[in-house]
Amino acid sequence: METQRQTSHLSPQASETIDLTKLKTIFRGNWIWMVLILAVINSIAYLTVRYTKNLYESSSEVKLDIKKEATEFGIKSAMEDQSVNLISGEIELIESRLFLSRVLDSSHLNVSYFSVGRVLNDELFNNTPFVVRYVAANESVFNVPIYFEELNEHEFSVHVGDNGKETPGRYNDHLTLSGVDLVFERNPNFAKGDEIGYFFVLNSREYLLDYLLRNLTAEPLNLNANTVRIAFKDNNPFKAHAILNKIDSIYLNYSNEQKNLANKQKIDWVSHELVNIERKMEDYEDYFENFTLQNKTNDLDADLKITVAAINKLDSQRYEISQRIVDAATLMDGLRSDNLFVSLSQRNSLPPSVSKNLEQLENLFLDQEKLKLSYNEVTFAYRQRQKEIETLKEKAYHQLDELKTVWTKRLQEINKKKLRLEHEFVNIPDKSTQFSKNLRFYKLYEQFYLSLMQSKSEFEIAQAGSIPDFKILSPATMPHTPISPNRMMVTAVGFVASIILILFFVGVLYLLNNKITTLQDIERIHNIPVLGVVPSSRHSNGQDLHVKDHPKSMVSEAFRTLRTNLDYFNAHGKKKVIAISSTVSGEGKSFIALNLGGVMALSKKKVILLDLDMRKPKVNLPVKIDDNSKGVSTILIRKNTWQECLASTALSNFDYIPSGPHPPNPSELLLNGEFEDLVNDLKQHYDYIILDTPPVGLVTDGIMAMKRADISIYIFRADYSKKDFITNLNRIVTINKFSNITTLLNALPSTGEQSYGYGYYEEPTRRPWLKKIFSSS
């Protein structure tokens, strides 16, 4: 529990607000991607507008009204009440393939002419360089572009598709192309523009019908006023206007014609049905007359009742005899299996002689069972009794068989008699049934006849009284402005979409960015002081002696500040061993150790730096190492003394001991007493001993070195170290109970608010203007 409380006390507090510094870092690090997103999305919007054909719409308004003057006669109209369904019915008529076929028949849309532009192809309408007339034996070249090239005023060449064979031709002469006979007529009044070629398409009827259906729109404007808006869309405004004009003119005539045709068809159908019904009624009347003459009456119920009673009686007899036959068969089966049992009902249905023999046989079976108790089956008495049973059983079996045969013949006779009665039943009542059925149908036809007569009168009055009155309130308009694409809308949508995508991109990066970006991120750690900040510098490569090469830079001033801050941790001057550690490699631990030692050496202190990362020796350091086979690892196994492993740096008071060869057990080497003896011996010769430890987040060697140190500096690198590393530091402090640890933020961007007062030390340099924009506060 104590450990949990300490961990909770040391854990960083989550920020509930947006980290502006983190957001600014994301903008600064990904501004190229944001500019690219903005450019790509807006380029797509521009290309959409540039390479999308303009779509024009021509519209007209039609008023539909049918006056029903037939109601003045007081007769209810048989036509549908179009006050509710009038508009929907007319819209269906306008958009029907049957009506549009009429439009195609009166229009010249079989051939479409196009000009080939440098960007888009445009359809030419009523102003074409040539006119094509054709007679098609097949439709193999229909709906396929046929390219046309004029050679001179009299000759030209055509080819089907992009890779078709060139076919030469002359104006006003017949040209056969894939089974189609073509005649080209030149238009001398055509003015050529900047187009680079022409082609035409022979349209099939199905394609044209689909084209009209796809681009035609009919919708109600006012249900109470019965007004409909009709619109047609096309990429060519003149074509849209011409087709809609044709639709309006044909619609007025076609609609009236269709309505008159519907009424006429209704009247014709009713008249035809009336004639058929009259004939059927005459046939029924003749039937009734002949029936009365032949039967002298039309009531056969008495004969029907007698016949039904006789049939019922025969059915009862059939059932009784059938039951007797079944009983005889059952008794015969019992005789064969020596399991005879005669029920009372069976005994009553048998003749007395047969019944007596069966009763006697039952008694013999009982006596035989009693003999079995006193005699053996091979005795004379038992065999005598068995012989009597066999004789009587055979006699009874033959009697039952004869009875069964007699009853079977009797049953057949009854069945024949019943069939005869049923035949009479069918003949007698069928006449009455047929008469009733015919009478019922006659009455139904009579009612239907009267109903059709009334309907015919109503249809005729309705046809005479209906006056169609269709008015075009607004003729087809000539479109001047395309309805799509809406350039302003597409451009605005592209810009807004790019902004939204950039914000989404930044938001995702913000949520995915779990790195330490500001000093405040590590200042939230309780009970662990912050030693300072080392800003980033474009002069540093991470392994140079920066304080010597660039003494006036922001980084060098930051290290001087670190040296001063360390004096507060070493007020009595007894803390000589400083351990430099981090969670993972790449956080600048070695750079801090090297330059912190350098800045201490510049203050006339004698400093030595030990590379304890024996698993990964340092390379490219500003230190001259004569023999790589010597170092900390050889010192700890007593192979060399520390004096033999010293390497000099560019500063006179600053020495360096490399890690040496990679040992198989670096952790055990730091645990033995040799390491502690080495540190104690170095304390006698140097003012400060700096330990460059391995990353404590990867191996435990660094923890062992930190336990031997007077002060431990834990390095975090801005925009590199993850916030989870703070948790790792809390865990290390809690488990090892460190009280001499401090933190340092390395490579913090030295711009704006994060410069922390070091800006005046950096030499003025020119930066790209975009970086200035995204890095300014």
Tab-separated table of C-alpha atoms in Angstrom, residues 12 36 67 96 99 130-131 136 204 280 303 409 549 556 576-577 635 669 700 727 770:
chain	number	residue	atom	x	y	z
A	12	PRO	CA	2.125	13.168	-13.467
A	36	LEU	CA	0.131	19.205	-49.396
A	67	LYS	CA	-64.105	19.828	-66.894
A	96	SER	CA	-43.711	6.566	-70.063
A	99	PHE	CA	-45.098	8.613	-74.934
A	130	PHE	CA	-21.839	17.730	-92.013
A	131	VAL	CA	-25.135	15.861	-91.981
A	136	ALA	CA	-28.847	0.323	-91.447
A	204	SER	CA	-30.114	3.021	-81.236
A	280	LYS	CA	-76.045	-16.612	-73.169
A	303	ASP	CA	-88.061	-39.110	-56.096
A	409	LYS	CA	-71.688	-63.121	-53.037
A	549	ASP	CA	33.120	24.518	-30.479
A	556	SER	CA	26.544	26.258	-24.253
A	576	LYS	CA	31.535	14.381	-6.741
A	577	VAL	CA	29.899	11.463	-8.605
A	635	ILE	CA	39.499	-2.215	-15.398
A	669	LEU	CA	30.922	-6.310	-13.275
A	700	THR	CA	19.577	-2.769	-15.084
A	727	THR	CA	5.944	6.571	-15.254
A	770	LEU	CA	7.703	29.163	-44.076
